[in-house]
CSV table of C-alpha atoms and ligand atoms in Angstrom, one decimal:
chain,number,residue,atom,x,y,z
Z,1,UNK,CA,33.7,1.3,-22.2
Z,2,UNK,CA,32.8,-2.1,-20.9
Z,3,UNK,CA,36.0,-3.2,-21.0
Z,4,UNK,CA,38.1,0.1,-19.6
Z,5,UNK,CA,40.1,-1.4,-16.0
Z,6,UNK,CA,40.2,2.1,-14.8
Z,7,UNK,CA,36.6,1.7,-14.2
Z,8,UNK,CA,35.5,-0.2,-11.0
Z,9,UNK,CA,34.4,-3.8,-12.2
Z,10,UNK,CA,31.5,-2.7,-10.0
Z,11,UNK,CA,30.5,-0.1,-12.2
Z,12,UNK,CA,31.8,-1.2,-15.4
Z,13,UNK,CA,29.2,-3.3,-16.1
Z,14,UNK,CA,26.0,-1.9,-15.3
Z,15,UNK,CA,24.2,0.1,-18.2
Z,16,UNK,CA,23.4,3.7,-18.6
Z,17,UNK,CA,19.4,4.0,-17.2
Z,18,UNK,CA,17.5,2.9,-19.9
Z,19,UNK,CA,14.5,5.0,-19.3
Z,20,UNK,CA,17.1,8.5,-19.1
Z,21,UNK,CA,19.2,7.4,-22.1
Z,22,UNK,CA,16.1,7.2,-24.4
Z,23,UNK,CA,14.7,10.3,-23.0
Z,24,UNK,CA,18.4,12.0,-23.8
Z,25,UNK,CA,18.0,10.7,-27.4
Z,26,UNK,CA,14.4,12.0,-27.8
Z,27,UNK,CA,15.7,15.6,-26.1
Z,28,UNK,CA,18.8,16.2,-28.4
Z,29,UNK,CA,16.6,15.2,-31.6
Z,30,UNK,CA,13.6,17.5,-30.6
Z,31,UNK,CA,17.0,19.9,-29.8
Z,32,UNK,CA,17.9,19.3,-33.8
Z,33,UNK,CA,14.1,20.6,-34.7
Z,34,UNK,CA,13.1,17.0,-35.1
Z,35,UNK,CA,9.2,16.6,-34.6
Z,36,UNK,CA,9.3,14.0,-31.7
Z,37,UNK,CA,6.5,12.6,-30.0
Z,38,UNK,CA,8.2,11.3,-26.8
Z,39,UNK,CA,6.5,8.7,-25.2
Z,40,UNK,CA,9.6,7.6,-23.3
Z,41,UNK,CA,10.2,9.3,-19.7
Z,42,UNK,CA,8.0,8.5,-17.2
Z,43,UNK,CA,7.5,12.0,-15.9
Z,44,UNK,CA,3.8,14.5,-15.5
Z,45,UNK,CA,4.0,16.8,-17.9
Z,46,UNK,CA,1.9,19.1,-15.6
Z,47,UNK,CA,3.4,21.9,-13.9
Z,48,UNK,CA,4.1,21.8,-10.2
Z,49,UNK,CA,1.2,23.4,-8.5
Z,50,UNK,CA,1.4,26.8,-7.7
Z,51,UNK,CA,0.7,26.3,-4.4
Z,52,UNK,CA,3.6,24.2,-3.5
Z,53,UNK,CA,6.3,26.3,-5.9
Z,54,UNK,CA,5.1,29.6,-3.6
Z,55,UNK,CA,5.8,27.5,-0.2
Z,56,UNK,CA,9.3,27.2,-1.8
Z,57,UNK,CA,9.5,30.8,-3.2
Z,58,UNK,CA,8.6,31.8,0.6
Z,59,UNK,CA,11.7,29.7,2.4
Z,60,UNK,CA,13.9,30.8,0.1
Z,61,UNK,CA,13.1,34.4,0.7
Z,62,UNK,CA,13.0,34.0,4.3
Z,63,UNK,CA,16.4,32.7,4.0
Z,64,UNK,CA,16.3,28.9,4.2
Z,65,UNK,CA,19.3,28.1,2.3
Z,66,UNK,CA,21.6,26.4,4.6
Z,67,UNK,CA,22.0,22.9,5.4
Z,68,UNK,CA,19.0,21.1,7.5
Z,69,UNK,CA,19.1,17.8,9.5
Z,70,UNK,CA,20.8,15.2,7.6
Z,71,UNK,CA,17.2,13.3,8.3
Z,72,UNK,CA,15.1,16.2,7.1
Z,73,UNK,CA,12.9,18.8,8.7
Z,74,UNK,CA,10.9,17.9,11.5
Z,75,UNK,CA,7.8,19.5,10.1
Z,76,UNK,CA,7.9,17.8,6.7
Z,77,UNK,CA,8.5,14.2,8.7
Z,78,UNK,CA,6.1,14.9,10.9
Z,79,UNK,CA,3.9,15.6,8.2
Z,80,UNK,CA,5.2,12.3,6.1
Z,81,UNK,CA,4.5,10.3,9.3
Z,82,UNK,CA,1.0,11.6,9.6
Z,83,UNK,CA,0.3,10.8,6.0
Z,84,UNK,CA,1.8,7.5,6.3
Z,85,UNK,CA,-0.7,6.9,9.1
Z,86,UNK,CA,-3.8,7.9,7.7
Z,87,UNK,CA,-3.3,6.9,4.0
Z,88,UNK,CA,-1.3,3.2,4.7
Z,89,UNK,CA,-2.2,2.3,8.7
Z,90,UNK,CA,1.9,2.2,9.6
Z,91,UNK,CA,2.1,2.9,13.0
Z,92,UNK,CA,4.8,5.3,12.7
Z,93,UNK,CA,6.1,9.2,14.1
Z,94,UNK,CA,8.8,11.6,12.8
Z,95,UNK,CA,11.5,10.0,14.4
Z,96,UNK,CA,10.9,6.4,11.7
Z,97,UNK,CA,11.2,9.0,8.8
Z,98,UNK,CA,13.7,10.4,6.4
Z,99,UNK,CA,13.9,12.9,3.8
Z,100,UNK,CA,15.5,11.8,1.1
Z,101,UNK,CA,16.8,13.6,-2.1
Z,102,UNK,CA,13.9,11.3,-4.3
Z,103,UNK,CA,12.5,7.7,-3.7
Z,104,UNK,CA,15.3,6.8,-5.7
Z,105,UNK,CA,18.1,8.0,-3.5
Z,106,UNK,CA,16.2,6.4,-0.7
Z,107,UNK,CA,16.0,2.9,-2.7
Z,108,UNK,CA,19.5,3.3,-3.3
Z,109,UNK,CA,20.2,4.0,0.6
Z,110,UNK,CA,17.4,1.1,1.5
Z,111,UNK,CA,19.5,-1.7,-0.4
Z,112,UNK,CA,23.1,-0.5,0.3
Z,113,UNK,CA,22.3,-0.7,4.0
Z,114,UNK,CA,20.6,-4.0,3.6
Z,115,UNK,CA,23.0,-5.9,1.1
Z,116,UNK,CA,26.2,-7.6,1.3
Z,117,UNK,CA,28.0,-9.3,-1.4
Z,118,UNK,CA,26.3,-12.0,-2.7
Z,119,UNK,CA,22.9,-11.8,-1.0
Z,120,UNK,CA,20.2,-12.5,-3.4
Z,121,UNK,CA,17.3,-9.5,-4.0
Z,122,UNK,CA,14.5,-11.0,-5.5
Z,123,UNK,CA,12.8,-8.3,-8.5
Z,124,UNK,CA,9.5,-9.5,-10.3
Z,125,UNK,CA,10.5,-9.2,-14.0
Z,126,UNK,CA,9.7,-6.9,-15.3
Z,127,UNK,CA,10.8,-4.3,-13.4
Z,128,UNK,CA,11.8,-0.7,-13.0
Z,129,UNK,CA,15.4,-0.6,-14.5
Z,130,UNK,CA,16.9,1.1,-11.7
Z,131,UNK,CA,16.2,-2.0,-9.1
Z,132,UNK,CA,18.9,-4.1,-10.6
Z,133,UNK,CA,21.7,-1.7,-10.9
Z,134,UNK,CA,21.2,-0.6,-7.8
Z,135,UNK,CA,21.6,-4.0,-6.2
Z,136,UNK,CA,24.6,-4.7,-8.9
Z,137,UNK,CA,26.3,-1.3,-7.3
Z,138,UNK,CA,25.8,-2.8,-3.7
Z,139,UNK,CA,27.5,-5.7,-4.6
Z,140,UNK,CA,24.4,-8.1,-4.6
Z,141,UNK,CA,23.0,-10.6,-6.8
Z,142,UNK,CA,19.4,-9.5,-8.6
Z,143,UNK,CA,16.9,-13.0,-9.1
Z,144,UNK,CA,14.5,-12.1,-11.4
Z,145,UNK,CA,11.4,-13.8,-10.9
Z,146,UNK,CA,9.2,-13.8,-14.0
Z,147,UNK,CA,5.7,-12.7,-13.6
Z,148,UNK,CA,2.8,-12.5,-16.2
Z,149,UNK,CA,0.2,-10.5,-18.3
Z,150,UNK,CA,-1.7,-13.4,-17.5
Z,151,UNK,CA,-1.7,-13.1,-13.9
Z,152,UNK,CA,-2.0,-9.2,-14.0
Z,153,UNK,CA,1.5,-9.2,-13.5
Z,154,UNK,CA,1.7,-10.5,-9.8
Z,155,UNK,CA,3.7,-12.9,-8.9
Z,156,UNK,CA,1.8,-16.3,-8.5
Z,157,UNK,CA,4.6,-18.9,-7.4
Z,158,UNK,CA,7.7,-17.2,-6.3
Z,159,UNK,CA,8.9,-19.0,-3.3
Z,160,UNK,CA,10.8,-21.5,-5.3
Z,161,UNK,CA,13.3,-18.6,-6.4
Z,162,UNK,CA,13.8,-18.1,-2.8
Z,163,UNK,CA,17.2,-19.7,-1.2
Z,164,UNK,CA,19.7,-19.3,2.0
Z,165,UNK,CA,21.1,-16.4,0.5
Z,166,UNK,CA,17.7,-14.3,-0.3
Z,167,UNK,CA,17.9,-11.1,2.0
Z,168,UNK,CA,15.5,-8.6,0.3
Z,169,UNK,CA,12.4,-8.5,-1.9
Z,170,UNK,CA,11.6,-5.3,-4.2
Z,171,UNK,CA,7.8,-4.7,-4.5
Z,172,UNK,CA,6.3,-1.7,-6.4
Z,173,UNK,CA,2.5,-1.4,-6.7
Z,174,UNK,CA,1.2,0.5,-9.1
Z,175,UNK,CA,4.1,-0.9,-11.1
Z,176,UNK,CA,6.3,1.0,-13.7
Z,177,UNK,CA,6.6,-0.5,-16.3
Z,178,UNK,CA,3.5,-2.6,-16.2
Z,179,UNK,CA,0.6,-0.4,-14.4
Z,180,UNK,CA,-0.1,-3.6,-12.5
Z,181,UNK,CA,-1.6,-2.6,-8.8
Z,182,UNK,CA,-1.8,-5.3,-6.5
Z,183,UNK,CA,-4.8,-6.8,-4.5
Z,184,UNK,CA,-5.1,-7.2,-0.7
Z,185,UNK,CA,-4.9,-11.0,-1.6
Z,186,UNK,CA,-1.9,-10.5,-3.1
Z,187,UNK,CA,0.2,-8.1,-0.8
Z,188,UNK,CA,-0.8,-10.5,2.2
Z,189,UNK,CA,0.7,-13.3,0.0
Z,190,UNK,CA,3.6,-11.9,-0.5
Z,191,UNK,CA,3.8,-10.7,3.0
Z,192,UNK,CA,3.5,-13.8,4.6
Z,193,UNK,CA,6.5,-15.4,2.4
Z,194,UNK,CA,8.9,-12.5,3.3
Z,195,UNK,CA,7.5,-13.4,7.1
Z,196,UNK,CA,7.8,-17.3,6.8
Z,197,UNK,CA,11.3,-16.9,4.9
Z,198,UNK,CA,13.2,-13.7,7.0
Z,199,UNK,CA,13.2,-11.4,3.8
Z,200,UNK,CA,12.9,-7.5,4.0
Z,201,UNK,CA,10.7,-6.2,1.3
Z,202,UNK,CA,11.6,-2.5,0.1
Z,203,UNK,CA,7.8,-1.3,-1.2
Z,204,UNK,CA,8.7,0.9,-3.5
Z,205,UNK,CA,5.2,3.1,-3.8
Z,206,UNK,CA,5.6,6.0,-5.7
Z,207,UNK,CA,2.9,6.1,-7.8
Z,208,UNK,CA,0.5,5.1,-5.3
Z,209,UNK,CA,-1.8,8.5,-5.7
Z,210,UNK,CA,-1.8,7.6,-9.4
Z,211,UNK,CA,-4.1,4.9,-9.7
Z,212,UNK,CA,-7.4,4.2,-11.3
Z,213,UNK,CA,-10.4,3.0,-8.8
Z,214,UNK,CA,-8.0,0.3,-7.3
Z,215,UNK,CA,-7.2,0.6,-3.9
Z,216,UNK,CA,-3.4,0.7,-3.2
Z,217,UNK,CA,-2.5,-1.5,0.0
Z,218,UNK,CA,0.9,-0.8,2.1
Z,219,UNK,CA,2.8,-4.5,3.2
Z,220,UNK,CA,4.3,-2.0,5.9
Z,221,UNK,CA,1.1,-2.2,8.0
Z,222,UNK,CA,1.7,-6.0,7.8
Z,223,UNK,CA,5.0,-6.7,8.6
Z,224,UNK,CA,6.7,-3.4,9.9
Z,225,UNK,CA,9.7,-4.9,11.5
Z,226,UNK,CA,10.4,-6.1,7.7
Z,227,UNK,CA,9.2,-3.4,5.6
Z,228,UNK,CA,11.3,-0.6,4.2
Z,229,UNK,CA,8.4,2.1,2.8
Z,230,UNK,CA,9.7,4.5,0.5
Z,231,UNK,CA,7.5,7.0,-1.3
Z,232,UNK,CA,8.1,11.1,-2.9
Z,233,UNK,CA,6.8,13.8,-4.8
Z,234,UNK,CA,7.8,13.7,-7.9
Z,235,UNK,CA,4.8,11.6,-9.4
Z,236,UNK,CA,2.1,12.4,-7.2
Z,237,UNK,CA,2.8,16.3,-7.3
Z,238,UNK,CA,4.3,16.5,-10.4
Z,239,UNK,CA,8.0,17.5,-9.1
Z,240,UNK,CA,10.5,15.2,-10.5
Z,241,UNK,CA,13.0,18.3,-10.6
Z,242,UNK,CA,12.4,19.0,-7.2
Z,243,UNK,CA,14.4,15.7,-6.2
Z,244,UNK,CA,12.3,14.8,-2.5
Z,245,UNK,CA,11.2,11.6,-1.3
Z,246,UNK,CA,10.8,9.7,1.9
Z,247,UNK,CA,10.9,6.4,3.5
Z,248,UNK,CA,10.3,4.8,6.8
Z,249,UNK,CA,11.8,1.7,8.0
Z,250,UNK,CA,12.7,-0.4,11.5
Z,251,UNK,CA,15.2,2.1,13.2
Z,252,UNK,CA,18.6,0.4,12.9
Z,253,UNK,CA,18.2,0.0,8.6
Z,254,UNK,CA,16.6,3.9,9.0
Z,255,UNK,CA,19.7,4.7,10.9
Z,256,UNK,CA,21.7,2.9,8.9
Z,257,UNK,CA,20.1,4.5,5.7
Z,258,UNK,CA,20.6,8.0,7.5
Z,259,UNK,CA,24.6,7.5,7.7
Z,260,UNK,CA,24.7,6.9,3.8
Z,261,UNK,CA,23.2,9.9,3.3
Z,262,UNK,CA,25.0,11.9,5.8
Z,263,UNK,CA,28.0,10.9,4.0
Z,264,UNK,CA,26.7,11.4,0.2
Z,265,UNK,CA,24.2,14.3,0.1
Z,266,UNK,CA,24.0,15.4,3.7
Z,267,UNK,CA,20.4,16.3,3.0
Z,268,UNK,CA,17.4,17.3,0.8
Z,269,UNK,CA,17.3,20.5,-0.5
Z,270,UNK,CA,16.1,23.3,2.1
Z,271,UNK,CA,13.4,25.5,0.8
Z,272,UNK,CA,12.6,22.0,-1.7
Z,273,UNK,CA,11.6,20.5,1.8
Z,274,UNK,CA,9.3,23.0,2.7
Z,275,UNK,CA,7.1,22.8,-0.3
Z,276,UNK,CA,7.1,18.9,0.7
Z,277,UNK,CA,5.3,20.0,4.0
Z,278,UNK,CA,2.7,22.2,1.6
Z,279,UNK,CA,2.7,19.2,-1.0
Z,280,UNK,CA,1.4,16.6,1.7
Z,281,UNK,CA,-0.6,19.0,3.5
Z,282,UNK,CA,-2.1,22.0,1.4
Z,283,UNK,CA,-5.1,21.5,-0.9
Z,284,UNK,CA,-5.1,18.5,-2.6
Z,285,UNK,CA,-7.4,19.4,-5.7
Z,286,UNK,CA,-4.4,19.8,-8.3
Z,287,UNK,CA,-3.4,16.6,-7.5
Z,288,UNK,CA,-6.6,14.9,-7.6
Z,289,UNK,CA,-7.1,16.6,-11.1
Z,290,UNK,CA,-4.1,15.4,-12.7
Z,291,UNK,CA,-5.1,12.0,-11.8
Z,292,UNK,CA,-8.4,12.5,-13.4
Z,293,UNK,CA,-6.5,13.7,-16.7
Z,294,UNK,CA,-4.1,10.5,-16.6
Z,295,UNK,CA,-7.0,7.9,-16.7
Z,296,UNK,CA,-8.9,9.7,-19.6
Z,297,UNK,CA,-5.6,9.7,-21.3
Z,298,UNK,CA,-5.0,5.8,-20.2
Z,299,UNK,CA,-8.0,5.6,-21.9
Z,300,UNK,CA,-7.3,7.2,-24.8
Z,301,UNK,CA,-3.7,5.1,-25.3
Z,302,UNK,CA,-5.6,1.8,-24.6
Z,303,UNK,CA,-7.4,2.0,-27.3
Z,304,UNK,CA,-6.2,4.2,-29.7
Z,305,UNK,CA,-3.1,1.0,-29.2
Z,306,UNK,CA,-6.3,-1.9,-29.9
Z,307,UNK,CA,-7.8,0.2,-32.3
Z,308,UNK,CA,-4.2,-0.5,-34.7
Z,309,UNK,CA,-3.9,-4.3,-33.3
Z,310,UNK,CA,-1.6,-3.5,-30.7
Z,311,UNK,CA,-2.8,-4.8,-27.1
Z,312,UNK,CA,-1.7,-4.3,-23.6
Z,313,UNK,CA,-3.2,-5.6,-20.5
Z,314,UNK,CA,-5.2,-2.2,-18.9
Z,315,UNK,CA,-2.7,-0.8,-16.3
Z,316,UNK,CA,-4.6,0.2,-12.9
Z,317,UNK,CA,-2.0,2.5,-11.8
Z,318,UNK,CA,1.1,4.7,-13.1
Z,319,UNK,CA,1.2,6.2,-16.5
Z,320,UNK,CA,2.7,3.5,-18.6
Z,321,UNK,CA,1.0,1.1,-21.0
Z,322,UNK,CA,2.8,-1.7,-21.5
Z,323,UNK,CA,2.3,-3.0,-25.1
Z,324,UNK,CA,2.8,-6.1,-26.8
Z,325,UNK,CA,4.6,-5.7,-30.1
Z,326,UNK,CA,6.4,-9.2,-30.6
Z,327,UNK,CA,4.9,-9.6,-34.3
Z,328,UNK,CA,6.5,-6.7,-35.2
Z,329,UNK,CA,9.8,-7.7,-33.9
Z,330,UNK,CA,12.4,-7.2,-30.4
Z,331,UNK,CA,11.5,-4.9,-28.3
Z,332,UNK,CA,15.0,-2.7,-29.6
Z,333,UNK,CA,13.8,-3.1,-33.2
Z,334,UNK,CA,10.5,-2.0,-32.7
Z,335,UNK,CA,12.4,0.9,-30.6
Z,336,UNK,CA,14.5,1.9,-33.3
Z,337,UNK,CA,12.1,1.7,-35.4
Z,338,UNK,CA,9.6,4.0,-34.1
Z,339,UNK,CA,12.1,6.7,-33.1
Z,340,UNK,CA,13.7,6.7,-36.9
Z,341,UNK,CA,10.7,6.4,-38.9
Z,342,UNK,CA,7.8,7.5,-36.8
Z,343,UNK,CA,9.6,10.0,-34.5
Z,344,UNK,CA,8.3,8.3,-31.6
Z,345,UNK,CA,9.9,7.5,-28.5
Z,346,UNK,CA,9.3,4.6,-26.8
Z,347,UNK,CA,11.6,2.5,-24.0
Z,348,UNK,CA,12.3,-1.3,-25.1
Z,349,UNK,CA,10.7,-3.9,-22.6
Z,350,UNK,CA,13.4,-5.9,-22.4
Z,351,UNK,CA,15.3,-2.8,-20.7
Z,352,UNK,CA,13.3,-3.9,-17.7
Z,353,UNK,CA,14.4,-7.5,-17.5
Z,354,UNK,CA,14.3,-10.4,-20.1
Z,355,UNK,CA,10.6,-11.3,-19.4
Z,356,UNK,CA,9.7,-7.7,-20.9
Z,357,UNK,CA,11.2,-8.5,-24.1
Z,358,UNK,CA,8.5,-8.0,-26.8
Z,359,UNK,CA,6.6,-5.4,-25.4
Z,360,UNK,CA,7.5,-1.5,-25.2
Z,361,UNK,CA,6.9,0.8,-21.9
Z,362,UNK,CA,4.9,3.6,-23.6
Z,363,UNK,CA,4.3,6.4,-21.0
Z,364,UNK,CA,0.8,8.4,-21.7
Z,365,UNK,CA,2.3,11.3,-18.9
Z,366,UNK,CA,1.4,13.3,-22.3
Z,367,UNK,CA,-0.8,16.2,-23.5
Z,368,UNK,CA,-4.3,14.6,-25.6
Z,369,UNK,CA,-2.9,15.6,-28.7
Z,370,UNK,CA,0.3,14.0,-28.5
Z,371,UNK,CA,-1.5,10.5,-27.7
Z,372,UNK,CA,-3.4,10.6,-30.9
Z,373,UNK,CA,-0.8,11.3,-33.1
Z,374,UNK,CA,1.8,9.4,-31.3
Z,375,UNK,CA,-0.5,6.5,-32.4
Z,376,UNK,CA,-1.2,7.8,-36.0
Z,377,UNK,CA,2.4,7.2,-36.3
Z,378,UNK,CA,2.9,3.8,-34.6
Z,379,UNK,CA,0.1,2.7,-37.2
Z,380,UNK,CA,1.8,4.1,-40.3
Z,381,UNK,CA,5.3,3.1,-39.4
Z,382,UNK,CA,4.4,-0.7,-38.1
Z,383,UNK,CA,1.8,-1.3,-40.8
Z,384,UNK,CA,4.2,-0.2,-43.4
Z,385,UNK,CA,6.3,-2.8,-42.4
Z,386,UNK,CA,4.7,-5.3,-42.2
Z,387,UNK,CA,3.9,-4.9,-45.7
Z,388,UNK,CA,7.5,-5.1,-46.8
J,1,PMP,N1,10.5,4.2,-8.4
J,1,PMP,C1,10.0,4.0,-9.6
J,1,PMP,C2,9.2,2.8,-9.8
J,1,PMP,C3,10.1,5.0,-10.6
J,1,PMP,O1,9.5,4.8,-11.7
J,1,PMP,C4,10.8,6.2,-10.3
J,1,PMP,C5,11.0,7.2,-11.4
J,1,PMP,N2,10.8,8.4,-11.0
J,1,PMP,C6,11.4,6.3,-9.0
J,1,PMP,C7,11.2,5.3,-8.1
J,1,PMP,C8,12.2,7.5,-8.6
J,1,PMP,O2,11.5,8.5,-8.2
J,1,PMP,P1,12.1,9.9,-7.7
J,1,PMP,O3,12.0,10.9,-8.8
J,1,PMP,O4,11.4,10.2,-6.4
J,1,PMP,O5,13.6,9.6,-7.4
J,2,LIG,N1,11.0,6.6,-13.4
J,2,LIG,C1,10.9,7.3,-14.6
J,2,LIG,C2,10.9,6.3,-15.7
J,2,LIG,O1,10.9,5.1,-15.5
J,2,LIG,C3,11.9,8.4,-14.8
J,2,LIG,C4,13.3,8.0,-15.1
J,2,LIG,C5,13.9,7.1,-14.1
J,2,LIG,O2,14.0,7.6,-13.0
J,2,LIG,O3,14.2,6.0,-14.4
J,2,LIG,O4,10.8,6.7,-16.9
């Protein structure tokens, strides 16, 4: 496959997602009647909360099944722009928004717009696997900037990555895979640099309701003629299928963003935009509860993980703990491992950047029950070999 000309050279050499492929495996095994414990996709296991499926039940009875503005419903962006003002301070209205068919269609349209061949995007390693293909599709050149468990994952000294050639900066607080949220001190760090040096930063802030008594700070209310915002449902509201996210940006890279999807998906789902508008501005307690759930269950996965001598710095935010497991080999052994002997699903650290090898993302976006004997299992399997 890697070598097959009939596939763009583009293409060709970017890897499946990481994060889906594992997921796949996990699926077709639990498909065979395999007992898996999957601890691999980053995804709520809640249900979608009935409020916001009946808000979609509704348009699709009333007959909203056509296409909609290429740039989404006015209600929902006037309803993104008004939470964009009163949760993050950007100074923003309908007409600086866009629907897009999930954050990660809009990263995708963020960076095409932005990048030509050869321009350097600078990712903190290690990052969210998608980042890097995305900017390999575009054409440009990923820098990955190595930051540490030592520094709570934020990057400390970065501007000597930084050349003539650095056009865009990827930031995502809370971080998958890490869980790292970044400080005010931070975020004004990094948005001075981008200032100083001319760099767009694409904030990628989807998991900014799921966070843990941090406070999550936008770099849009800081530098908004540089700032590409881009936020959804899917983690938030528990709607990953739903495919629905947003972003806001200075209006010729949102216009520019708009053509790309004009010409590849035309627009977000109709009656899937209209539980947006209930999602954003309907009663909020589902959401809040699931939250509530995900930090007991942090909880729980922290230290059920020390409990067996396996530590990870506490994540503040997301659903991922990211856990060291160097002693018992690469992150892809320990991978294997776990998934053949312990039926455990886990994604390799390395899959997000070289700096993650020797750790494993394990996602806790999983019932109590699974947790515990997810790590029952991890014990048994990595104890019993290290005693071979
Ligand atoms: N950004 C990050 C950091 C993610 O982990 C994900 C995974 N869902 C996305 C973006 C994509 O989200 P969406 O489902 O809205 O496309
Ligand atoms: N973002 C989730 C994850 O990292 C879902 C899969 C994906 O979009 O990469 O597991």
């Amino acid at each position: 496959m890697g070598q097959n000309p009939v596939i763009s050279a583009r293409v060709r050499h970017i890897p499946q997602s990481a994060t889906m492929k594992i997921a796949d495996i996990a699926a077709n095994l639990r498909r065979e009647g395999r007992d898996i414990i999957s601890f691999s996709l980053g995804e709520p296991d809640f249900e979608t909360p009935e409020n916001i499926k009946k808000a979609a039940k509704i348009a699709l009875d009333r007959g909203e099944t056509h296409y909609t503005q290429g740039s989404g419903i006015l209600e929902l962006r006037e309803a993104i722009a008004e939470k964009l003002k009163t949760d993050n301070g950007l100074d923003v209205t309908s007409s600086d928004v866009i629907v897009t068919t999930g954050a990660k269609h809009a990263i995708f349209e963020a960076i095409c717009t932005l990048i030509d061949e050869g321009d350097e995007v600078l990712l903190f390693d290690p990052a969210w696997v998608s980042y890097e293909a995305i900017v390999k599709f575009a054409g440009g050149k990923p820098v990955l900037v190595p930051v540490s468990e030592g520094d709570g994952y934020a990057p400390v000294e970065f501007q000597s990555h930084i050349t003539k050639n650095t056009k865009l900066l990827v930031l995502n607080s809370p971080c998958n895979p890490t869980g790292a949220v970044y400080d005010e001190r931070v975020i004004k760090s990094i948005a001075q640099t981008a200032e100083d040096h001319g760099i767009f930063v694409i904030s990628d802030e989807i998991y900014e309701k799921i966070i843990y008594g941090a406070k999550h700070h936008s770099i849009g209310a800081l530098i908004p003629d540089l700032a590409i915002t881009v936020n959804g449902f899917s983690k938030a509201y528990a709607m990953t299928g739903w495919r629905l996210g947003y972003a806001t940006a200075p209006h010729s890279i949102l216009q520019s963003m708009l053509k790309i999807q004009q010409h590849t998906v035309s627009n977000a789902t109709s009656f899937v935009q209209r539980a947006g508008i209930e999602a954003l501005s309907g009663d909020q307690s589902a959401q809040r509860a699931m939250v509530t759930e995900f930090q007991t269950r942090r909880d729980l996965m922290v230290n059920g993980l020390a409990r067996v001598g396996i530590e990870c710095v506490l994540p503040k935010g997301a659903f991922y703990a990211f856990a060291k497991v160097a002693r018992f080999g690469t992150s892809e052994q320990v991978t294997e491992q776990l998934l053949r002997d312990a039926l455990v699903a886990v994604t390799p650290g390395s899959a997000f950047g070289p700096n993650g090898e020797g750790y494993v993302r394990i996602s806790y976006a999983t019932s109590r029950e699974d947790i515990a004997e997810g790590i029952r299992r991890i014990e048994e399997s990595l104890q019993k070999e290290s005693n071979t």
